[in-house]
C-alpha cells in the first residue's frame, strides 16, 4: 500500500485556517475531519503531521561541543598541556611550537606534569579537533597571552609625581654644540622631559650628550625644580616622587644619592617579564605624548630655520612650552598650568636648594686603596687625604660638578680634600666640521629652499603677554628647603666631635675648665649641634667671662 502524504502547501493553508479559529471550537474539529477525509488519512495522522512540520530542526548535532573519542575531562587535560607547551616555547617574537608538533611530542615522548605523566594514545588527537577545543574553551594562545586590563591613575596634588624620560631630537645635531669631547664626534641632541602627573604640565630642555648622561640629567632636574625666570611659567618645586624607566640614569649611584638627599622617592618600571603577562612600562603615555607633540608641532619648523646651538634651541623651546602648558587639561575645564596652580598641596611646594648645595649631593662612591704617600688619584688628578688613612681601603665620594673629594672609612667621613696638582679642565672644545651643501635635486627641492617663515614665529611671540597676566593672581605657596646635610658640613655628627671642636677652639683641654664652664658646654650641646651656633656662643661666653675677670682685678 502506497504511503499517503499531504502536500506542504495544504498543511500551511490548514494551519493558517486553524490559527484564525479559537481553541476548543467545533469548527476546528470539523475542519480537521474534512481535511483528513480529503487526503485519505486519519485525524491522528493529520495532527502528527502538523506537529512535525512546525518543529524546528537543529543545525548542530545533539552532542555538539562534546568530545566523542575521549571524555570531557581527558580532552580538557590534553588541551591544557598543549596550551602550556605553546606558552613555554614562546619567544620574544611570538613564535611557539605548533599544535601538530605538540601532539607529536605528546604521543611519542609524553610530558611530565605536576599531576603525573601525560601521554595520549597515538591517533587519538588530531590537529583540527585540538584547535577547535583550544579556541572553544579559551586555551588558544591569543587569550593565554592577553594582557590584563590597564588601570588609570592620577595624582591628587601637584608635584606628587613627576614622569621623567628623554628622547633623541629629530634634529639629531646642532652646528655649534655647547661642548664636544675630543675623539667622539658631534654629540647627539637629546630632549629631556619632566611631566607632572596631576596637571600634565611639561618642562623640557635640549642637551648635547653622548648617550644617556647622568650629569646632564641632574642639571636638567635642577633647572626643572628651581624657580623659572620666564614670566608666566610658575612650575617649580621638589616633587615627592619621580617615575622613570630602568635606564643607565636611574641605575647610577650618583643619581640615586641625589634623590635620597632631596628626599625624592625614585620609582622605576618593573623589568620586562617580572609581572607575568602585563607589559611593565604601560604608564609612559603621560611623558611620551609631549615628546610627540613637540616633535610634530615645534621641531618640524626647523626645516625653515635651524637653531645654531642648543642654547638657541632651548630658547625657542621655552616659548613653545608656554603655549603647550596653556592648552586644556585632559579632564578639567581649564589649562594645564592653571590646574597645577590650583592643586598645590596645602603644605606648599618644597623649594629647591642653591646650585652650590646641589653640587655637594652629586657625589659618586668609589672604593680605592690609599697609597703610602696618603694620596689617591681620581681620573688622573691626585688628592692628598688624611695621613692616618695611608694604606687603607676607603670609599671615595667624588663630586660630579666640583673638584671636592670626601673620604669614608669605618662609617666616618673625612674632607673635603682638593686636588694637589690643580683643577682639571671641565670641557674641551673643537670647531664643528661644516657639512657639504646639498644639490638642488628637482623643482620641489628648489621651492623648499626659497620658502620663508618669519623668525618671530620662533624667536619671540608678542601675544604671550596675556599668559603672564593670566597666572599672576595664582601664586604658589613655597616652603623653605630642608637641608639633609649628608656630609656633616653644618652640624657635628655627635657630641664627642663637638667637644673636640670646642677644645680646639679654646686651645686647651676641657678637663682644665671650671665646673660652671663645663655645665654651660653640656647644656649648649644638648640644645644644638650646629657648628656655627656652637662656636659663636662659646666665643661669646668665654669672652664675657674673660672680660669680667679682668675688670675684677
Coordinates of C-alpha atoms in Angstrom, one line a residue:
X1 CA 0.0 0.0 0.0
X2 CA 1.4 3.4 -1.0
X3 CA 2.3 5.9 1.7
X4 CA -0.1 8.8 1.6
X5 CA 1.5 12.2 2.0
X6 CA -0.2 15.5 2.5
X7 CA 1.2 18.3 0.3
X8 CA 3.2 21.0 2.2
X9 CA 1.0 23.8 0.8
X10 CA -2.1 22.1 2.1
X11 CA -0.6 21.9 5.6
X12 CA 0.4 25.5 5.5
X13 CA -3.1 26.5 4.4
X14 CA -4.7 24.3 7.1
X15 CA -2.5 25.9 9.8
X16 CA -3.4 29.4 8.8
X17 CA -7.1 28.5 8.9
X18 CA -6.7 26.9 12.3
X19 CA -4.9 30.0 13.7
X20 CA -8.0 32.1 12.8
X21 CA -10.3 29.9 14.9
X22 CA -10.5 29.9 18.7
X23 CA -9.2 26.9 20.7
X24 CA -11.7 24.2 21.6
X25 CA -14.0 25.3 18.8
X26 CA -16.3 22.9 17.0
X27 CA -15.3 24.3 13.6
X28 CA -11.6 23.3 14.2
X29 CA -12.6 19.6 14.6
X30 CA -14.9 19.7 11.6
X31 CA -12.0 21.3 9.5
X32 CA -9.6 18.6 10.7
X33 CA -12.0 15.7 9.8
X34 CA -12.8 17.1 6.4
X35 CA -9.1 17.6 5.5
X36 CA -8.3 14.0 6.8
X37 CA -11.1 12.6 4.7
X38 CA -10.0 14.6 1.6
X39 CA -6.4 13.1 1.7
X40 CA -7.5 9.6 3.0
X41 CA -5.7 9.7 6.3
X42 CA -6.8 9.5 9.9
X43 CA -7.2 12.6 12.2
X44 CA -4.3 11.3 14.3
X45 CA -2.0 11.2 11.3
X46 CA -3.0 14.7 10.4
X47 CA -2.3 16.0 13.9
X48 CA 1.0 14.3 13.9
X49 CA 1.9 15.8 10.5
X50 CA 1.1 19.3 11.8
X51 CA 3.2 18.9 14.9
X52 CA 6.3 17.6 12.9
X53 CA 6.0 20.3 10.2
X54 CA 6.2 23.1 12.9
X55 CA 9.1 21.7 14.9
X56 CA 12.5 23.5 14.1
X57 CA 15.4 21.3 13.1
X58 CA 18.7 21.7 14.9
X59 CA 21.7 22.9 12.9
X60 CA 24.2 21.1 15.0
X61 CA 24.3 17.6 16.4
X62 CA 22.8 16.8 19.8
X63 CA 26.4 16.1 21.1
X64 CA 27.9 19.2 19.6
X65 CA 30.8 20.6 21.7
X66 CA 31.4 17.3 23.4
X67 CA 34.4 15.1 22.5
X68 CA 33.3 11.7 21.1
X69 CA 36.6 9.7 21.3
X70 CA 37.6 10.9 24.7
X71 CA 35.8 12.0 27.9
X72 CA 35.4 15.7 28.6
X73 CA 37.9 15.7 31.4
X74 CA 40.6 13.9 29.4
X75 CA 40.2 16.2 26.4
X76 CA 40.4 19.3 28.6
X77 CA 43.5 17.9 30.3
X78 CA 45.3 17.4 26.9
X79 CA 44.3 20.9 25.8
X80 CA 45.7 22.3 29.0
X81 CA 49.0 20.5 28.4
X82 CA 49.2 21.6 24.8
X83 CA 48.4 25.2 25.7
X84 CA 51.1 25.2 28.3
X85 CA 53.6 23.8 25.8
X86 CA 52.9 26.7 23.5
X87 CA 53.5 29.2 26.3
X88 CA 56.6 27.5 27.4
X89 CA 58.2 27.5 23.9
X90 CA 57.2 31.1 23.1
X91 CA 60.0 33.6 22.4
X92 CA 60.1 37.4 22.2
X93 CA 58.9 37.4 18.6
X94 CA 55.8 35.3 19.4
X95 CA 57.0 32.1 17.8
X96 CA 56.0 28.9 19.6
X97 CA 55.5 25.1 18.9
X98 CA 52.6 24.3 16.6
X99 CA 49.7 22.1 17.5
X100 CA 50.8 19.3 15.2
X101 CA 54.3 19.3 16.7
X102 CA 52.9 19.4 20.3
X103 CA 50.6 16.4 19.5
X104 CA 53.6 14.6 18.0
X105 CA 55.8 15.2 21.1
X106 CA 53.0 14.1 23.4
X107 CA 52.2 10.9 21.6
X108 CA 55.9 9.9 21.1
X109 CA 57.6 11.1 24.4
X110 CA 54.8 12.2 26.7
X111 CA 55.1 15.1 29.2
X112 CA 55.8 15.3 32.9
X113 CA 53.2 17.4 34.8
X114 CA 52.6 18.1 38.5
X115 CA 49.6 15.7 38.2
X116 CA 51.7 12.9 36.7
X117 CA 52.9 11.7 33.3
X118 CA 50.7 12.5 30.3
X119 CA 50.9 10.6 27.1
X120 CA 47.8 10.1 24.9
X121 CA 47.4 7.1 22.6
X122 CA 48.7 7.5 19.0
X123 CA 46.0 8.7 16.6
X124 CA 43.6 9.8 19.4
X125 CA 44.3 13.6 18.9
X126 CA 44.1 15.4 15.6
X127 CA 45.1 19.0 14.8
X128 CA 41.6 20.2 13.8
X129 CA 39.9 18.7 16.9
X130 CA 42.5 20.1 19.3
X131 CA 42.5 23.6 17.7
X132 CA 38.7 23.6 17.9
X133 CA 38.6 22.9 21.6
X134 CA 41.5 25.2 22.4
X135 CA 39.5 28.1 21.0
X136 CA 36.1 26.9 22.3
X137 CA 37.4 26.5 25.8
X138 CA 39.6 29.6 25.9
X139 CA 43.0 27.9 25.8
X140 CA 44.2 29.5 22.5
X141 CA 47.5 31.3 22.5
X142 CA 45.9 34.8 21.9
X143 CA 43.8 34.6 25.1
X144 CA 46.5 32.9 27.2
X145 CA 49.0 35.7 26.4
X146 CA 46.5 38.6 26.5
X147 CA 47.4 41.5 28.9
X148 CA 45.2 42.2 31.9
X149 CA 43.2 45.5 31.7
X150 CA 45.1 48.7 32.3
X151 CA 44.4 50.8 35.4
X152 CA 44.3 54.6 35.0
X153 CA 45.8 56.6 37.8
X154 CA 46.3 60.3 38.6
X155 CA 47.9 62.1 41.5
X156 CA 45.8 64.1 43.8
X157 CA 48.1 67.1 44.2
X158 CA 50.6 68.9 42.0
X159 CA 54.3 67.7 42.4
X160 CA 53.1 64.4 43.9
X161 CA 54.6 62.5 41.0
X162 CA 56.8 63.5 38.1
X163 CA 57.4 61.4 35.0
X164 CA 61.0 61.7 33.7
X165 CA 62.2 60.5 30.4
X166 CA 64.5 61.5 27.5
X167 CA 64.2 61.1 23.7
X168 CA 66.6 61.9 20.8
X169 CA 65.6 65.0 19.0
X170 CA 64.6 64.7 15.3
X171 CA 67.2 67.4 14.6
X172 CA 69.9 64.9 15.8
X173 CA 72.7 67.5 15.9
X174 CA 73.3 71.3 16.0
X175 CA 76.0 73.1 14.2
X176 CA 77.6 74.7 17.3
X177 CA 77.1 72.4 20.3
X178 CA 78.0 73.7 23.8
X179 CA 80.8 71.2 24.2
X180 CA 82.5 68.4 22.2
X181 CA 84.5 65.5 23.6
X182 CA 87.7 65.0 21.6
X183 CA 87.7 61.9 19.5
X184 CA 83.9 61.1 19.9
X185 CA 82.5 63.3 17.1
X186 CA 79.4 65.5 17.3
X187 CA 77.2 64.9 20.4
X188 CA 73.6 63.9 20.0
X189 CA 70.9 66.5 20.7
X190 CA 68.8 64.9 23.4
X191 CA 65.4 66.1 24.6
X192 CA 64.9 65.8 28.4
X193 CA 61.4 66.0 29.7
X194 CA 59.5 66.2 33.1
X195 CA 55.7 65.9 33.2
X196 CA 53.6 66.5 36.3
X197 CA 51.2 63.5 36.7
X198 CA 48.3 65.6 38.1
X199 CA 48.2 68.6 35.8
X200 CA 50.2 67.4 32.7
X201 CA 52.5 70.5 32.9
X202 CA 55.6 69.7 30.9
X203 CA 59.1 71.1 31.2
X204 CA 61.7 70.2 28.6
X205 CA 65.3 71.1 27.7
X206 CA 67.8 70.2 25.0
X207 CA 71.2 68.8 26.0
X208 CA 74.1 67.7 23.8
X209 CA 75.2 64.3 25.2
X210 CA 76.8 61.0 24.2
X211 CA 74.1 58.6 25.3
X212 CA 72.1 58.8 28.5
X213 CA 74.3 61.1 30.6
X214 CA 73.8 61.4 34.3
X215 CA 75.4 64.8 34.6
X216 CA 73.0 66.3 32.0
X217 CA 70.1 64.6 33.7
X218 CA 70.9 66.2 37.1
X219 CA 71.5 69.6 35.5
X220 CA 68.1 69.3 33.8
X221 CA 66.3 68.2 37.1
X222 CA 67.9 71.1 38.9
X223 CA 66.6 73.6 36.3
X224 CA 63.1 71.9 36.5
X225 CA 62.9 72.2 40.3
X226 CA 64.2 75.8 40.6
X227 CA 62.0 78.9 40.0
X228 CA 61.9 79.9 36.3
X229 CA 62.9 83.3 35.1
X230 CA 60.3 83.1 32.3
X231 CA 57.2 85.2 33.0
X232 CA 54.0 83.2 33.2
X233 CA 55.7 79.8 34.0
X234 CA 55.5 79.2 37.7
X235 CA 56.4 75.5 37.5
X236 CA 58.9 74.7 40.3
X237 CA 59.5 72.8 43.5
X238 CA 60.9 69.4 44.6
X239 CA 58.4 66.5 43.8
X240 CA 57.5 63.7 46.2
X241 CA 58.2 61.0 43.6
X242 CA 59.9 60.6 40.2
X243 CA 58.7 57.8 37.9
X244 CA 61.2 56.7 35.2
X245 CA 62.5 53.7 33.3
X246 CA 65.3 51.3 34.2
X247 CA 68.0 53.1 32.1
X248 CA 71.6 54.0 33.0
X249 CA 70.4 57.2 34.7
X250 CA 68.1 55.6 37.3
X251 CA 70.8 52.9 38.0
X252 CA 73.5 55.4 38.6
X253 CA 74.7 55.6 42.3
X254 CA 75.2 59.4 41.9
X255 CA 71.6 59.9 40.7
X256 CA 70.2 57.7 43.5
X257 CA 72.3 59.6 46.1
X258 CA 71.0 63.0 44.9
X259 CA 67.4 61.7 45.0
X260 CA 67.9 60.5 48.6
X261 CA 69.4 63.8 49.7
X262 CA 66.4 65.7 48.2
X263 CA 64.0 63.2 49.8
X264 CA 62.6 62.2 46.4
X265 CA 61.1 58.7 46.1
X266 CA 62.7 57.2 42.9
X267 CA 60.3 54.7 41.3
X268 CA 61.2 52.7 38.1
X269 CA 59.2 50.4 35.9
X270 CA 59.3 46.7 36.7
X271 CA 61.8 44.9 34.4
X272 CA 60.3 43.0 31.5
X273 CA 58.9 39.6 32.4
X274 CA 58.7 40.3 36.1
X275 CA 54.9 40.7 36.3
X276 CA 53.6 37.9 34.2
X277 CA 51.7 38.8 31.0
X278 CA 51.5 42.6 31.9
X279 CA 53.7 44.9 30.0
X280 CA 55.7 46.6 32.7
X281 CA 56.0 50.0 31.1
X282 CA 52.4 50.8 30.2
X283 CA 52.3 54.0 32.2
X284 CA 54.6 56.1 30.0
X285 CA 51.9 57.8 28.0
X286 CA 51.9 61.0 30.0
X287 CA 55.6 61.6 29.3
X288 CA 55.7 60.2 25.7
X289 CA 52.8 62.3 24.5
X290 CA 54.6 65.7 25.0
X291 CA 57.6 64.2 23.1
X292 CA 55.4 63.6 20.1
X293 CA 53.7 66.9 20.3
X294 CA 57.0 68.8 20.4
X295 CA 58.4 66.9 17.5
X296 CA 55.3 67.3 15.3
X297 CA 54.3 70.9 16.2
X298 CA 57.6 72.5 17.0
X299 CA 60.6 70.7 15.6
X300 CA 59.0 70.4 12.2
X301 CA 59.6 74.2 11.9
X302 CA 63.3 73.6 12.0
X303 CA 63.1 72.9 8.3
X304 CA 62.7 76.7 7.8
X305 CA 65.2 77.8 10.5
X306 CA 67.6 75.5 12.2
X307 CA 68.9 76.6 15.7
X308 CA 72.7 77.2 15.6
X309 CA 73.3 75.9 19.1
X310 CA 71.5 74.0 21.9
X311 CA 71.2 77.4 23.7
X312 CA 69.2 78.8 20.9
X313 CA 67.1 75.7 20.6
X314 CA 66.2 75.8 24.3
X315 CA 65.2 79.5 23.9
X316 CA 62.8 78.6 21.1
X317 CA 61.5 75.5 23.1
X318 CA 60.7 77.6 26.2
X319 CA 58.5 79.8 24.0
X320 CA 56.6 76.8 22.7
X321 CA 56.2 75.3 26.2
X322 CA 54.3 78.4 27.3
X323 CA 51.7 77.6 24.5
X324 CA 51.7 73.9 25.3
X325 CA 51.1 74.3 29.1
X326 CA 48.3 76.8 28.3
X327 CA 46.4 74.1 26.4
X328 CA 43.3 72.5 28.1
X329 CA 43.7 69.8 30.7
X330 CA 42.9 66.3 29.7
X331 CA 39.8 66.2 32.1
X332 CA 39.4 69.6 33.8
X333 CA 37.9 72.7 32.1
X334 CA 41.0 74.8 32.5
X335 CA 44.6 74.8 31.3
X336 CA 47.4 72.5 32.4
X337 CA 49.3 75.3 34.2
X338 CA 46.2 76.6 35.9
X339 CA 45.4 73.0 37.1
X340 CA 48.9 72.8 38.5
X341 CA 48.4 76.1 40.4
X342 CA 45.0 75.1 41.7
X343 CA 46.1 71.7 43.1
X344 CA 49.3 72.7 45.0
X345 CA 49.4 70.8 48.4
X346 CA 48.2 72.6 51.5
X347 CA 51.7 72.4 52.9
X348 CA 53.0 74.3 49.9
X349 CA 55.9 73.5 47.5
X350 CA 59.3 72.3 48.6
X351 CA 61.7 74.9 47.3
X352 CA 64.9 73.9 45.7
X353 CA 68.4 74.5 47.2
X354 CA 71.1 76.5 45.6
X355 CA 73.3 75.2 42.9
X356 CA 76.4 75.1 45.1
X357 CA 74.5 73.0 47.7
X358 CA 73.1 70.8 44.9
X359 CA 76.7 70.1 43.7
X360 CA 77.6 68.6 47.1
X361 CA 74.9 66.0 46.8
X362 CA 76.2 64.7 43.4
X363 CA 79.0 62.5 44.6
X364 CA 79.9 59.1 43.3
X365 CA 81.1 56.4 45.6
X366 CA 84.3 54.6 44.6
X367 CA 86.3 52.0 46.6
X368 CA 90.0 52.7 46.4
X369 CA 93.2 51.9 48.3
X370 CA 95.1 54.9 49.6
X371 CA 98.8 55.0 48.6
X372 CA 101.7 55.0 51.1
X373 CA 102.0 58.8 50.4
X374 CA 98.4 59.3 51.7
X375 CA 97.3 60.2 48.1
X376 CA 94.6 58.8 45.9
X377 CA 94.1 59.5 42.2
X378 CA 90.7 60.1 40.5
X379 CA 90.7 60.4 36.7
X380 CA 94.3 61.4 36.7
X381 CA 94.0 64.0 39.5
X382 CA 95.8 63.4 42.8
X383 CA 94.2 64.2 46.1
X384 CA 96.1 64.3 49.4
X385 CA 94.0 63.0 52.3
X386 CA 94.5 62.2 56.0
X387 CA 97.9 60.6 56.8
X388 CA 96.2 58.1 59.1
X389 CA 94.4 56.6 56.1
X390 CA 97.6 55.7 54.2
X391 CA 97.4 52.1 53.0
X392 CA 93.7 51.7 53.9
X393 CA 90.9 50.8 51.6
X394 CA 88.4 53.6 51.7
X395 CA 85.3 54.8 49.9
X396 CA 85.7 58.0 47.9
X397 CA 82.8 60.4 47.4
X398 CA 83.9 62.4 44.3
X399 CA 82.0 65.4 43.3
X400 CA 80.4 65.2 39.8
X401 CA 80.1 69.0 39.4
X402 CA 83.1 70.1 41.5
X403 CA 86.6 69.0 42.4
X404 CA 86.0 68.3 46.1
X405 CA 86.6 64.8 47.5
X406 CA 85.2 63.2 50.6
X407 CA 86.6 60.0 52.1
X408 CA 84.7 57.5 54.1
X409 CA 86.4 54.9 56.4
X410 CA 84.7 52.8 59.1
X411 CA 81.5 54.9 58.9
X412 CA 83.4 58.1 59.4
X413 CA 83.8 60.8 56.7
X414 CA 86.8 63.0 56.1
X415 CA 87.1 66.0 53.9
X416 CA 86.7 68.0 51.8
X417 CA 90.0 67.4 50.0
X418 CA 91.1 69.3 46.9
X419 CA 93.5 68.5 44.1
X420 CA 97.1 69.0 44.8
X421 CA 98.0 69.4 41.1
X422 CA 95.4 72.0 40.3
X423 CA 91.9 71.6 39.0
X424 CA 91.1 69.6 35.9
X425 CA 89.6 71.3 32.8
X426 CA 85.8 70.9 32.8
X427 CA 85.4 70.6 29.0
X428 CA 87.4 70.8 25.8
X429 CA 86.2 72.4 22.7
X430 CA 86.8 72.0 19.0
X431 CA 85.4 73.5 15.9
X432 CA 82.5 71.8 14.3
X433 CA 83.2 70.4 10.8
X434 CA 81.0 72.0 8.2
X435 CA 78.7 69.8 6.1
X436 CA 78.6 69.9 2.3
X437 CA 75.9 71.9 0.5
X438 CA 73.1 69.8 -0.8
X439 CA 72.5 69.9 -4.5
X440 CA 69.2 71.1 -5.8
X441 CA 67.6 67.8 -6.9
X442 CA 64.4 69.0 -8.5
X443 CA 61.9 71.8 -8.7
X444 CA 60.3 70.9 -5.4
X445 CA 63.6 71.0 -3.5
X446 CA 64.4 74.3 -5.1
X447 CA 61.0 75.7 -4.0
X448 CA 61.5 74.4 -0.5
X449 CA 64.8 76.3 -0.2
X450 CA 63.0 79.5 -1.3
X451 CA 60.2 79.3 1.3
X452 CA 60.5 81.7 4.2
X453 CA 59.0 81.9 7.6
X454 CA 59.2 85.0 9.8
X455 CA 61.8 84.5 12.5
X456 CA 59.3 85.9 15.1
X457 CA 57.4 82.6 15.0
X458 CA 60.3 81.0 16.9
X459 CA 62.3 83.9 18.5
X460 CA 59.6 85.7 20.4
X461 CA 55.8 85.9 20.3
X462 CA 54.3 89.2 21.2
X463 CA 51.0 87.6 22.0
X464 CA 52.4 85.8 25.1
X465 CA 51.8 88.8 27.4
X466 CA 48.3 87.6 28.2
X467 CA 49.8 84.4 29.7
X468 CA 51.9 86.5 32.2
X469 CA 48.8 88.4 33.4
X470 CA 46.7 85.3 33.5
X471 CA 48.7 83.5 36.2
X472 CA 49.7 86.5 38.3
X473 CA 46.7 86.0 40.6
X474 CA 47.6 82.4 41.3
X475 CA 50.9 82.3 43.2
X476 CA 52.1 79.1 44.7
X477 CA 53.0 78.7 48.4
X478 CA 56.7 77.8 48.8
X479 CA 58.2 76.1 51.9
X480 CA 62.0 76.6 52.6
X481 CA 64.4 73.9 51.6
X482 CA 65.1 71.4 54.3
X483 CA 68.9 70.6 54.1
X484 CA 69.7 67.0 54.9
X485 CA 73.4 67.8 55.4
X486 CA 74.7 64.3 54.4
X487 CA 78.3 65.2 54.8
X488 CA 78.0 67.0 58.3
X489 CA 79.2 70.3 56.8
X490 CA 77.0 72.4 59.1
X491 CA 76.4 70.1 62.1
X492 CA 78.6 67.9 64.2
X493 CA 77.8 64.2 63.9
X494 CA 78.0 63.5 67.7
X495 CA 78.5 65.4 71.0
X496 CA 82.1 64.0 71.2
X497 CA 83.0 65.6 67.9
X498 CA 81.5 68.9 69.1
X499 CA 83.6 68.8 72.3
X500 CA 86.7 68.2 70.3
X501 CA 86.0 71.2 68.2
X502 CA 85.4 73.4 71.3
X503 CA 88.7 72.2 72.8
X504 CA 90.5 73.1 69.6
X505 CA 88.8 76.5 69.5
X506 CA 89.8 77.2 73.1
X507 CA 93.3 75.7 72.6
X508 CA 93.0 73.9 75.9
X509 CA 91.6 70.6 77.2
X510 CA 88.1 70.6 78.5
X511 CA 89.3 69.0 81.7
X512 CA 91.0 72.3 82.7
X513 CA 87.7 74.2 82.6
X514 CA 85.7 75.0 85.7
X515 CA 82.5 73.1 86.6
X516 CA 80.4 76.1 85.6
X517 CA 82.0 76.2 82.2
X518 CA 81.6 72.5 81.6
X519 CA 78.0 72.8 82.6
X520 CA 77.5 75.5 80.1
X521 CA 79.0 73.4 77.3
X522 CA 76.8 70.4 78.2
X523 CA 73.7 72.5 78.2
X524 CA 74.7 74.0 74.8
X525 CA 75.4 70.7 73.2
X526 CA 72.1 69.3 74.5
X527 CA 70.3 72.2 72.6
X528 CA 72.1 72.0 69.2
X529 CA 74.9 70.5 67.3
X530 CA 75.1 73.3 64.7
X531 CA 78.7 74.3 64.1
X532 CA 78.1 78.0 63.6
X533 CA 75.8 78.4 66.6
X534 CA 78.1 76.4 69.0
X535 CA 81.3 78.4 68.1
X536 CA 79.5 81.8 68.3
X537 CA 78.0 81.0 71.7
X538 CA 81.3 79.6 73.1
X539 CA 83.2 82.6 71.9
X540 CA 80.6 85.0 73.4
X541 CA 80.5 83.1 76.7
X542 CA 84.2 82.8 77.3
X543 CA 84.9 86.4 76.0
X544 CA 82.4 87.8 78.5
X545 CA 83.9 85.8 81.4
X546 CA 87.5 86.8 80.5
X547 CA 86.4 90.5 80.4
X548 CA 84.7 90.1 83.8
X549 CA 87.8 88.6 85.4
X550 CA 90.0 91.4 84.1
X551 CA 87.6 94.0 85.5
X552 CA 87.6 92.3 88.8
X553 CA 91.4 92.6 89.0

